[in-house]
Amino acid sequence: MLPSRKTRGFTLIATLMLLLIMSGIAIGLLMIVNTEGKVGGQDVQNNLAFHAAEGGIEHMTSDLANMFQNIQSPTAAEITGLSADAPPSTAIMSYPVYSLTPATNPNGSLATNWGQIASGTYQGLYAQLLPVNLQVTATTSLFGAGTVGDEVNMSRTVEVALIPVFQFGVFSESDLSFFAGVNLTFAGRTHTNGDLYLDAGTGATTTFQDKVTAWGNVIRTVLANGNTSAATAHLGTVDILTAALGCNPPQPACRAMAQAEGSVVAGPTSPQNPNWLTNISIGLYNSWIIDGNYGKPGGTGASQLSLPFVNNALGLAGQPQPFEIIRRPPAGESPTSALGASRLYNEAEIRVLLSDTPADLPGGVADPNNIRLANPNVAGATYQFGVPASVPAGLPALASGGTYNTYFAAGTTSYPDTSTWTNAFLPLGSSWTLAPDWPYAPLQPIAADITFTNDQGPPAAPLTTPTADTNVFGMTSAPAVLNLTSCPGNPPVCPGAPIPYYNAPYPYYTATAVAATNTWNLIDGYLRVEYRDAAGVYHPITAEWLQLGFARGTLPPNSAAVPAIPNSVNPNAILILQEPADRNGNGVIDQTGAGPSCSKSAGVWTCVKAKPPEVTVDLKTLYPWYGDSKAAVQSVSMNNWYPINLYDAREGEVRDVNQGNASCAPAGVMNAVEIDVGNLAKWINGTIPGSGGLVDPVFQNGYVLYFSDRRGMLPNPNGTQVDAAGTKTGDSGLEDSVNSGAQVGNPDGLLEPTPPGKLQSPEDVNNNGVLDNWGAGNLGLGLGYVGAPYTAGTSVNSLIRNAAAGSPDPYLVAGRIPSCIVGQKNWVSGARHVLKLVDGSLGNLPVRSDNGQGGFTVASENPVYILGDYNSSVADPTWANPNAADPPHAAAAVIADAVTMLSNSWSDLGSLKSPSSDAGRPASTTYYRTAVSGGKNINFLVNVCCAGWAVGDWGTDGGLHNFLRQLENWGGQTLNYKGSMASLYYST
């Protein structure tokens, strides 16, 4: 029995041991589970923190991209200010570090550098590169505030690349077309944010020597107007490179693009070409031509390039449009706002502003620096006796001790039209008379149409006759003919020497009664000129520039001509507003005239009547261009001038039809202000004394001159995306110009329908959603009558306004102005004012006054016309040898509503004599070196509206070869252009 006692309790011990072991296992398992739980929880927190940090980095990147999209040049402080836009912290997530840190210079400015983009679609282009460091720390707090679960720190360094638009050969915000009828070699990079139409005239070749990109599609078989390439004879060759320099001579890798090799099978709304993605764009052309298909599947890598502030607004209503960069800002807009900072008005070193009222200019009505361009015959008025402007050296001192003063141009019904004089023999006793040179005084606008003001009280500008309310001669009644010096008696006795045909004092030189004579200003409006100093402050210098002069001889100055053409009237003038009254248009001004003469033949006396001079010599100065500042009465010289007017067939001819005569449309008669670029450079460098040396050359690495002429511009009743309704917006208000329903093009008062796949009507160029045709209301007030003269209903203005209910016709399709020469001498009303750049040949453009480098940019909300060689000439060796060293020149640009290239042979008078035929406007070989940004027209489809008569390329925007507008016949001549073209907006 003893052995059994020794084993008593063993089971209990074994059980306890087993329980202990099992407890250990359980505890181990519990610890394992707990550890796994903690590890899993930590992993969740880590993932949460990681994704939060990653989201923060992406949020930063998006904010940074949006900033550069909306602000043209953000500061370092504005970039670091994005650090305040961290995602909001919660009980389980916080962001203790959230920072954007751009590279900066010691003075706190952004530290950028220039370099080439190393990869991607725009590889090889130069850009301004700005490194920005992004850093985010995300911390989790799964167990409540104050506890730290996990923390992830993430950083990213991005490089912002700002690509200058003028680096492209051509950049287009809208559809871009190539369909030149002659050989065209295009050497620069091509990009469009719309569709790209690639054609060439049958028998011609268009060759691309650099990469071609389109955010939209590449279209090969139709033009932008819907007509097929075959039907319009555009089956020529389009050569695309397949390797770098492949289409440069000897063209080692250059391929002719077949008609079937577009990215779509036909027009812009047709299906995608199934071979494009792999076989054509990436395959045959090795990505030297690519598209984006507007971001949809099928594109081959092209991206959209957009301007600051506009958010790709072309075609998108309700937001600022790209043309705002050339517009004056509306009242109250901050110059540092996203839009204000992008306006060239705020970027300019020199501003030249013209308006009908000083209220529209900085400083307003009370500012004496807003000067009226007229000669008010009121005691104490500014420039009542002309402006003491520059004169040629060597003029004798005046006996009065006064100065030679230049008067603003003025018209009168009391000056004879010498162009109608003939040397015909007349019998004794016949009427020796001539009609007035200005038979039509400007009609007064109806109050609802215009807001002219006059600082001397009524009547409204430009009419200045004190009895205007009752004197209708030249307006609705014919002015009297003007009697000439006679030879009284039989036999007749003629004066021994020519004598004036008039009787003093001015302005009533003839026997015509005062109450039957009208006078008026031919220029008028208010001018303000100001410059920006190194501190960013603008200073008015209107009087300084006017006293440099504002008149010239019969030809624009051209120091590069052989022989040189100087300004023989006001040699230091920068702004030129008027030219001598060349009444017979022969280019030579007759200052003497001739007295009458009589002779006897076969017992009969006959006489040749007196020939008045074209211009009358002032009795005090003995010159026709100047009055005496100390004279007791105003000078006759004010009637010796014409405004600088021309005819623009692209603006006036609503259809491309040769009328076979000298008739024209009111919309095409343009008044120009000329800027003598050479004299501007001399003023800046101090050769012409003045404030030029105080203009800041550093802010823009050179000079930006901003020009805006709003004379004649009416308030826009519809407003724009930026400007309120009832204000002047910079629009001409002449949108009713397509009218596809009528072959002759008469306005219909209806907005053209929006084409399929597009976002705006081809007539709605300002994209405000309505037809703006209100600008026709005050056109033609100074252009006389069509049909019965001096009948209120037949005035040009009345015919425009009353063409059809709701459809004013600025083209007078039903009855044009019979002789366009009437536009040479008369006041131009309405928004028909332009800028002409003259004397800008090689070496004449301004460069920095401190180092002789930098550039010169002209920015204008009006159309700009470049007359003759500009920043280049035949002496530029790079035309003959592209590898030759560049001669000294400025980095030049012209940014305007539209840009027209006029050759060295251009004649304003020739354009008025041959308004609808370029045969009377022959060009000559001319050289231009400047970047150009201008507006163009909107394409529209003609194969739907008017296929029966709308043949050829009517309905397109004219194509790239017409982006630089031309008005002359260039047959046998060469327009040499070196620069970059940017189409950023439509011409308004």
PDB file of C-alpha atoms in Angstrom, residues 354-356 371-375 407-411 442 452 461-463 520-527 546 550-551 576-579 638 641-645 671-673 709 711-712 824-829 833:
ATOM      1  CA  LEU A 354      -6.202 109.889 -76.043  1.00  0.00           C
ATOM      2  CA  SER A 355      -9.886 110.329 -75.233  1.00  0.00           C
ATOM      3  CA  ASP A 356     -12.833 112.546 -76.133  1.00  0.00           C
ATOM      4  CA  ILE A 371      -4.487 118.726 -73.001  1.00  0.00           C
ATOM      5  CA  ARG A 372      -7.016 119.348 -75.739  1.00  0.00           C
ATOM      6  CA  LEU A 373      -5.740 118.941 -79.303  1.00  0.00           C
ATOM      7  CA  ALA A 374      -7.412 122.072 -80.588  1.00  0.00           C
ATOM      8  CA  ASN A 375      -6.994 125.841 -80.812  1.00  0.00           C
ATOM      9  CA  TYR A 407      -1.402 125.099 -84.679  1.00  0.00           C
ATOM     10  CA  PHE A 408      -3.588 122.024 -84.537  1.00  0.00           C
ATOM     11  CA  ALA A 409      -5.285 121.289 -87.861  1.00  0.00           C
ATOM     12  CA  ALA A 410      -8.602 123.003 -88.460  1.00  0.00           C
ATOM     13  CA  GLY A 411     -11.068 122.976 -91.354  1.00  0.00           C
ATOM     14  CA  PRO A 442     -18.902 117.631 -89.467  1.00  0.00           C
ATOM     15  CA  PHE A 452     -18.139 114.298 -76.877  1.00  0.00           C
ATOM     16  CA  ALA A 461     -16.205 118.883 -80.363  1.00  0.00           C
ATOM     17  CA  PRO A 462     -15.054 119.133 -83.055  1.00  0.00           C
ATOM     18  CA  LEU A 463     -17.228 122.007 -84.313  1.00  0.00           C
ATOM     19  CA  TRP A 520     -13.921 123.077 -86.936  1.00  0.00           C
ATOM     20  CA  ASN A 521     -11.087 121.013 -85.524  1.00  0.00           C
ATOM     21  CA  LEU A 522      -9.709 118.161 -87.599  1.00  0.00           C
ATOM     22  CA  ILE A 523      -7.853 116.415 -84.749  1.00  0.00           C
ATOM     23  CA  ASP A 524      -9.446 117.208 -81.377  1.00  0.00           C
ATOM     24  CA  GLY A 525      -9.764 115.079 -78.292  1.00  0.00           C
ATOM     25  CA  TYR A 526      -7.569 115.100 -75.203  1.00  0.00           C
ATOM     26  CA  LEU A 527      -4.026 113.777 -74.884  1.00  0.00           C
ATOM     27  CA  LEU A 546       3.594 118.468 -77.742  1.00  0.00           C
ATOM     28  CA  PHE A 550       3.183 117.048 -83.717  1.00  0.00           C
ATOM     29  CA  ALA A 551       3.340 117.865 -87.455  1.00  0.00           C
ATOM     30  CA  ILE A 576       2.732 113.167 -85.222  1.00  0.00           C
ATOM     31  CA  LEU A 577      -0.915 114.112 -85.688  1.00  0.00           C
ATOM     32  CA  GLN A 578      -1.102 116.052 -88.967  1.00  0.00           C
ATOM     33  CA  GLU A 579       0.454 116.579 -92.391  1.00  0.00           C
ATOM     34  CA  MET A 638      -4.202 126.155 -88.880  1.00  0.00           C
ATOM     35  CA  TRP A 641      -3.092 120.910 -92.418  1.00  0.00           C
ATOM     36  CA  TYR A 642      -4.875 117.626 -93.005  1.00  0.00           C
ATOM     37  CA  PRO A 643      -5.244 114.825 -90.484  1.00  0.00           C
ATOM     38  CA  ILE A 644      -3.254 111.655 -91.264  1.00  0.00           C
ATOM     39  CA  ASN A 645      -5.946 109.432 -92.755  1.00  0.00           C
ATOM     40  CA  ASN A 671      -7.226 108.219 -88.659  1.00  0.00           C
ATOM     41  CA  ALA A 672      -3.628 107.549 -87.643  1.00  0.00           C
ATOM     42  CA  VAL A 673      -1.391 108.877 -84.923  1.00  0.00           C
ATOM     43  CA  ASP A 709      -6.791 106.117 -78.539  1.00  0.00           C
ATOM     44  CA  ARG A 711     -11.537 109.116 -79.399  1.00  0.00           C
ATOM     45  CA  GLY A 712     -14.869 108.411 -81.018  1.00  0.00           C
ATOM     46  CA  GLN A 824      -8.133 112.415 -96.924  1.00  0.00           C
ATOM     47  CA  LYS A 825      -8.964 115.802 -95.489  1.00  0.00           C
ATOM     48  CA  ASN A 826     -11.846 115.320 -93.092  1.00  0.00           C
ATOM     49  CA  TRP A 827     -12.299 114.619 -89.422  1.00  0.00           C
ATOM     50  CA  VAL A 828     -12.767 110.903 -88.693  1.00  0.00           C
ATOM     51  CA  SER A 829     -15.481 110.113 -86.182  1.00  0.00           C
ATOM     52  CA  HIS A 833      -8.253 105.483 -84.760  1.00  0.00           C
TER      53      HIS A 833
END
